[in-house]
Coordinates of C-alpha atoms in Angstrom, one line a residue:
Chain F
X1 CA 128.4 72.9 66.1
X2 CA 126.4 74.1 68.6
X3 CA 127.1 74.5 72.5
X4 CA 127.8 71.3 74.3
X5 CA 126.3 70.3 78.1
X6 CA 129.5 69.7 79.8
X7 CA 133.1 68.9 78.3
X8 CA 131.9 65.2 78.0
X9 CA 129.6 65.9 75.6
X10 CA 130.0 66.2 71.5
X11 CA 127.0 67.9 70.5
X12 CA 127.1 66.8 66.6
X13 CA 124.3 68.9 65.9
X14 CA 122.2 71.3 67.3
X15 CA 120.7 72.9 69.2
X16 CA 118.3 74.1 67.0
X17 CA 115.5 76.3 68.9
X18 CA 112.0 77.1 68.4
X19 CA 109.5 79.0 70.5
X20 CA 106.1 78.5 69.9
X21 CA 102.4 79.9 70.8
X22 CA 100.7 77.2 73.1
X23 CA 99.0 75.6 70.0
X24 CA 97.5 72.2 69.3
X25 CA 99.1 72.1 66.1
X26 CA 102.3 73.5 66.3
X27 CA 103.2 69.8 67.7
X28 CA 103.1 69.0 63.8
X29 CA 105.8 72.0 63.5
X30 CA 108.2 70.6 66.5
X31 CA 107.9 66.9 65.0
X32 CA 108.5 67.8 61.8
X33 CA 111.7 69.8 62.4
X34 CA 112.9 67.2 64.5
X35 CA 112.6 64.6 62.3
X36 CA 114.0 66.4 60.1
X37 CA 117.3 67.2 62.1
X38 CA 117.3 63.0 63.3
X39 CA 117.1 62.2 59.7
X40 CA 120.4 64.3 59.0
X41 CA 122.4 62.7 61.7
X42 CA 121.1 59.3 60.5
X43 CA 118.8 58.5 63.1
X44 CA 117.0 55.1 62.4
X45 CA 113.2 55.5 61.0
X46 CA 112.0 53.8 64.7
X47 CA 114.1 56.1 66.7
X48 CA 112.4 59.0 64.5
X49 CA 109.4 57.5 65.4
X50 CA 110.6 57.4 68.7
X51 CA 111.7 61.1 68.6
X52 CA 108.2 62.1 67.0
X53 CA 106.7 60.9 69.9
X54 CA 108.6 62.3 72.9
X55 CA 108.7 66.0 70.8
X56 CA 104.5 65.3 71.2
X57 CA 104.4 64.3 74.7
X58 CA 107.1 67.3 75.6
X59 CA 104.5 69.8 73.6
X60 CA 101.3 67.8 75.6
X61 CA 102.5 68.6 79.0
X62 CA 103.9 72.3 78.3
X63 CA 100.3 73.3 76.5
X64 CA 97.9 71.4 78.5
X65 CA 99.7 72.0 81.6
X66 CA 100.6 75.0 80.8
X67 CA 99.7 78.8 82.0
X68 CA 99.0 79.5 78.0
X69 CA 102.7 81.6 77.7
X70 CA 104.8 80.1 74.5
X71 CA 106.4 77.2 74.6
X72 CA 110.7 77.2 74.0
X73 CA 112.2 73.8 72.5
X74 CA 115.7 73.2 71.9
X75 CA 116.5 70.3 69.7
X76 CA 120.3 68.4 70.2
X77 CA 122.0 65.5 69.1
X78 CA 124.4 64.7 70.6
X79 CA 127.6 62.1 71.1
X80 CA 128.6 59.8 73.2
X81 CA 128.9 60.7 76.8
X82 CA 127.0 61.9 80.0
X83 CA 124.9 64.6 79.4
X84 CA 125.1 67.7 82.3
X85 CA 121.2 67.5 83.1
X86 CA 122.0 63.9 84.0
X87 CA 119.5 62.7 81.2
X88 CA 121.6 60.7 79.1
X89 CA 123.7 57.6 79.9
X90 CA 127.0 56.5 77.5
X91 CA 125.3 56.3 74.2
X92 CA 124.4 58.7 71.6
X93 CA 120.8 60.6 72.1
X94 CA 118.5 62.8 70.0
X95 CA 117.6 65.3 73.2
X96 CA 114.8 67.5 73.9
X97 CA 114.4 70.2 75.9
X98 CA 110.9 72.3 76.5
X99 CA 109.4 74.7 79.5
X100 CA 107.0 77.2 79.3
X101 CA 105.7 79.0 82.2
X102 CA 103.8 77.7 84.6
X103 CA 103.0 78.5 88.3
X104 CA 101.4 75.0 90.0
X105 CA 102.6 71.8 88.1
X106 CA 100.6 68.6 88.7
X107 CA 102.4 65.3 88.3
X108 CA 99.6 63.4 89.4
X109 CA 97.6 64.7 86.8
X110 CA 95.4 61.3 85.0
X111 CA 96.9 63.1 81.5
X112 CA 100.3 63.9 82.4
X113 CA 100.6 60.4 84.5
X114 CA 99.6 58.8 80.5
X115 CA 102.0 61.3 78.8
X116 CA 104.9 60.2 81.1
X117 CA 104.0 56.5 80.5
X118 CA 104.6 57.2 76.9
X119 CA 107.9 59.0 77.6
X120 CA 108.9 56.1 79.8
X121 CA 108.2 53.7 76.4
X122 CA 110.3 56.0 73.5
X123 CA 113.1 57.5 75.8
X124 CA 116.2 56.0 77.0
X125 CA 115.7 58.9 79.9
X126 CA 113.3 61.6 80.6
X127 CA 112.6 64.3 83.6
X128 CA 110.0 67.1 84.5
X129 CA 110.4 69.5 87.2
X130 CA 109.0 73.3 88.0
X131 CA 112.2 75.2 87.9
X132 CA 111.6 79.5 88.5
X133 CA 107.7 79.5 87.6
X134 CA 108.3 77.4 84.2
X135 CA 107.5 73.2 83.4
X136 CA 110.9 72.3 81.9
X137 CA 111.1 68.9 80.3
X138 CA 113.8 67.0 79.3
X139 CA 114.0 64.0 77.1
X140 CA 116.5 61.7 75.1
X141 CA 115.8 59.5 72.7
X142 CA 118.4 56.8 72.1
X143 CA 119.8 57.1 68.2
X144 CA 122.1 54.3 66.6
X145 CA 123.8 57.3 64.3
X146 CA 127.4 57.1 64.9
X147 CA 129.4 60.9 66.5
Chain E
X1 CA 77.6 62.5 61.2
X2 CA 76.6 64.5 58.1
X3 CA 80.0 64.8 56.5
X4 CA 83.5 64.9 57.0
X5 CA 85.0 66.6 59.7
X6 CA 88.6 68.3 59.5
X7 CA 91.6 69.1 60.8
X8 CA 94.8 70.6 59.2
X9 CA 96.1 67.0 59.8
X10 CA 92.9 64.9 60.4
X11 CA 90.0 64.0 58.3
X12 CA 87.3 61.7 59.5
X13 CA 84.2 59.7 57.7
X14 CA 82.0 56.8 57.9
X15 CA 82.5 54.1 55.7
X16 CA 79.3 52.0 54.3
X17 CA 79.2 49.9 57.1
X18 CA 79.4 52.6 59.6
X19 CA 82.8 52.3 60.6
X20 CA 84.8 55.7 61.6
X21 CA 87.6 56.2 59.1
X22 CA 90.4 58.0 60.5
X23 CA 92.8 59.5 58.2
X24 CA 96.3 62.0 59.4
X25 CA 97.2 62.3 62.4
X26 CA 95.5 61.7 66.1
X27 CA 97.7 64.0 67.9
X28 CA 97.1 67.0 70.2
X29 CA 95.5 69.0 67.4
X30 CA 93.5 65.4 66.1
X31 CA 92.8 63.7 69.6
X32 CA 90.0 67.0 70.0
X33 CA 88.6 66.3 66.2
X34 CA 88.6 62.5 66.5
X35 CA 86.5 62.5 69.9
X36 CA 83.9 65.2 68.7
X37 CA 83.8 62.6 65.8
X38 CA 82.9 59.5 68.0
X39 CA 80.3 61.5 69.9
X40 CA 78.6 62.4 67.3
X41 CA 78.6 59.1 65.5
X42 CA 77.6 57.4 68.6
X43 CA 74.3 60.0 69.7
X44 CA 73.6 59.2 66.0
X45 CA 74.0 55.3 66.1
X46 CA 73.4 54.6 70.2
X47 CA 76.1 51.6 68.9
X48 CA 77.3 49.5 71.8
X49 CA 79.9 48.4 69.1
X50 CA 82.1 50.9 67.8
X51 CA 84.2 49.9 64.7
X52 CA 87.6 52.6 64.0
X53 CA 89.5 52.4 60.9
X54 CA 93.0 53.4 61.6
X55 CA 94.8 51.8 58.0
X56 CA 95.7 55.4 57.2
X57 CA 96.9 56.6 60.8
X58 CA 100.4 56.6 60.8
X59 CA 101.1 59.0 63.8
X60 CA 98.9 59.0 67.4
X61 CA 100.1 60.4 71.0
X62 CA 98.6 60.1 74.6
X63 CA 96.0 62.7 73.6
X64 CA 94.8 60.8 70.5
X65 CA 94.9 57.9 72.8
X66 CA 92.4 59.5 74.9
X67 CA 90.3 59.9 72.6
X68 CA 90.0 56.3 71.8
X69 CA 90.4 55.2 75.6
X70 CA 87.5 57.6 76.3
X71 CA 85.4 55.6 73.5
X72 CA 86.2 52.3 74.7
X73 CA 85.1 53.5 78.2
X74 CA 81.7 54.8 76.6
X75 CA 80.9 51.6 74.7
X76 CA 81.9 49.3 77.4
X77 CA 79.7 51.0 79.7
X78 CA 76.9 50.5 77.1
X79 CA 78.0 46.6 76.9
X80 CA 79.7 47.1 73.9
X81 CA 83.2 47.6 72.2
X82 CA 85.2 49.8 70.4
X83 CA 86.7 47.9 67.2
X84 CA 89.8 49.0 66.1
X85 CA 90.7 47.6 62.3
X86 CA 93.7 48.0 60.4
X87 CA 95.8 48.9 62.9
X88 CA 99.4 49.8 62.1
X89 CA 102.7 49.7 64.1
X90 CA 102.5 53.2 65.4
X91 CA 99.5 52.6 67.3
X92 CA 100.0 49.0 68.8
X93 CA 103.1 50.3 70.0
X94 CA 101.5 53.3 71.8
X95 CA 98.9 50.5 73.1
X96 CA 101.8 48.5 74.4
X97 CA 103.8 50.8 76.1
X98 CA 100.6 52.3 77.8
X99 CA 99.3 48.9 78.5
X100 CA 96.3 49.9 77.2
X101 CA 95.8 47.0 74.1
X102 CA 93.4 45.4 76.3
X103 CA 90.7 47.9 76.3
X104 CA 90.2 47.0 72.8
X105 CA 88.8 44.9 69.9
X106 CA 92.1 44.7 67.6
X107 CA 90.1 43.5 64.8
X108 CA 93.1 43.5 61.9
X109 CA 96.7 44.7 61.6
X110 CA 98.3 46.3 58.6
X111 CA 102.3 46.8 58.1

């Protein structure tokens, strides 16, 4: 049991943290080991799907947007109930969390504009924002499995 | 294109009619692989029709869409089209949510 958001908030697992070099293919890593972690909580194989996809869009925006420093992601189911970072509403949500430093962040970006499309699509909520000199994304993905 | 090209997660080659065979992954590390791929087979061919095999693509993101968008773009600006054939769930659903299904041929589904 890891830390929860707020005191409405059952974290049933996680987090789970990784830091990684700004690589094109440590996105295979990040999917992997959260699919791995949705499958344990019983996560249904579209909202893995779902889950692979955010974890891909989160690593597009922190390494192509990015100032090249590593990239931290925490990985968190959690249960019912409003998240603290206001990304969740009442139901039960895979969520991930990424930043990596960066010093000018552009939403309007053609790329990042098609990478927050796709967020927009596979998560039930989802927010960037430049926060101390680092991108820091956060996304939920809806799951079905039960707290 | 004078043989396969690779990635850890992608590996690309031309069928016998000429169609791009895409097999792994068309991700951030892919997207790169798959789009040097397309350039190459279309200085080759100078194609306006452009045929991509996805039946063993089971995993693509907004990059690897790029790379296909950035084909379509190519060949409709030649008068032509890019084909895509077998095309499983995980990439008409990127399509739909990006509204993007239109700037394709879907020329046959699988799954």
């Amino acid at each position: 049991m890891g830390d929860a958001t707020s005191t409405d908030t059952t974290t049933v697992i996680g987090p789970v943290r990784l830091s990684v070099p700004p690589e094109p293919s440590m996105s295979r890593v990040a999917r992997l080991a959260s699919s791995g972690m949705a499958s344990l909580v019983g996560c249904t194989v579209d909202e893995i799907e779902d889950l692979k996809i955010a974890v891909s869009e989160v690593l597009i925006a922190l390494i192509e947007h990015g100032d090249g420093g590593r990239v931290d992601l925490e990985f968190e189911f959690v249960g019912r109930g409003a998240s603290a970072d206001g990304a969740l509403d009442d139901r039960p949500a895979f969520v991930v969390r990424g930043s990596s430093p960066v010093e000018h962040l552009d939403l309007s970006h053609p790329d990042l504009l098609l990478c927050r499309t796709v967020l927009d699509g596979v998560c039930a909520a989802h927010a960037i924002e430049l926060v101390d000199g680092a991108a820091c994304i956060v996304a939920s993905v809806a799951c079905s499995a039960t707290d | 294109m004078t043989g396969p090209m690779n990635d850890d997660s992608l590996t690309i080659d031309l069928d016998d009619g000429g169609a791009i065979v895409v097999h792994g992954d068309i991700d951030m590390a892919g997207g790169p692989v798959l789009e040097a791929a397309i350039l190459q087979h279309e200085s080759d061919a100078d194609r306006g029709q452009l045929v991509i095999d996805l039946e063993d693509v089971s995993f693509i993101d907004s990059s690897g869409l790029r790379s296909l968008l950035g084909a379509s773009r190519r060949a409709r600006g030649r008068g032509g089209d890019v084909v895509l054939r077998s095309v499983g769930p995980e990439v008409a659903r990127l399509l739909e949510i990006t509204g993007t299904t239109s700037q394709f041929v879907i020329a046959s589904h699988r799954g």
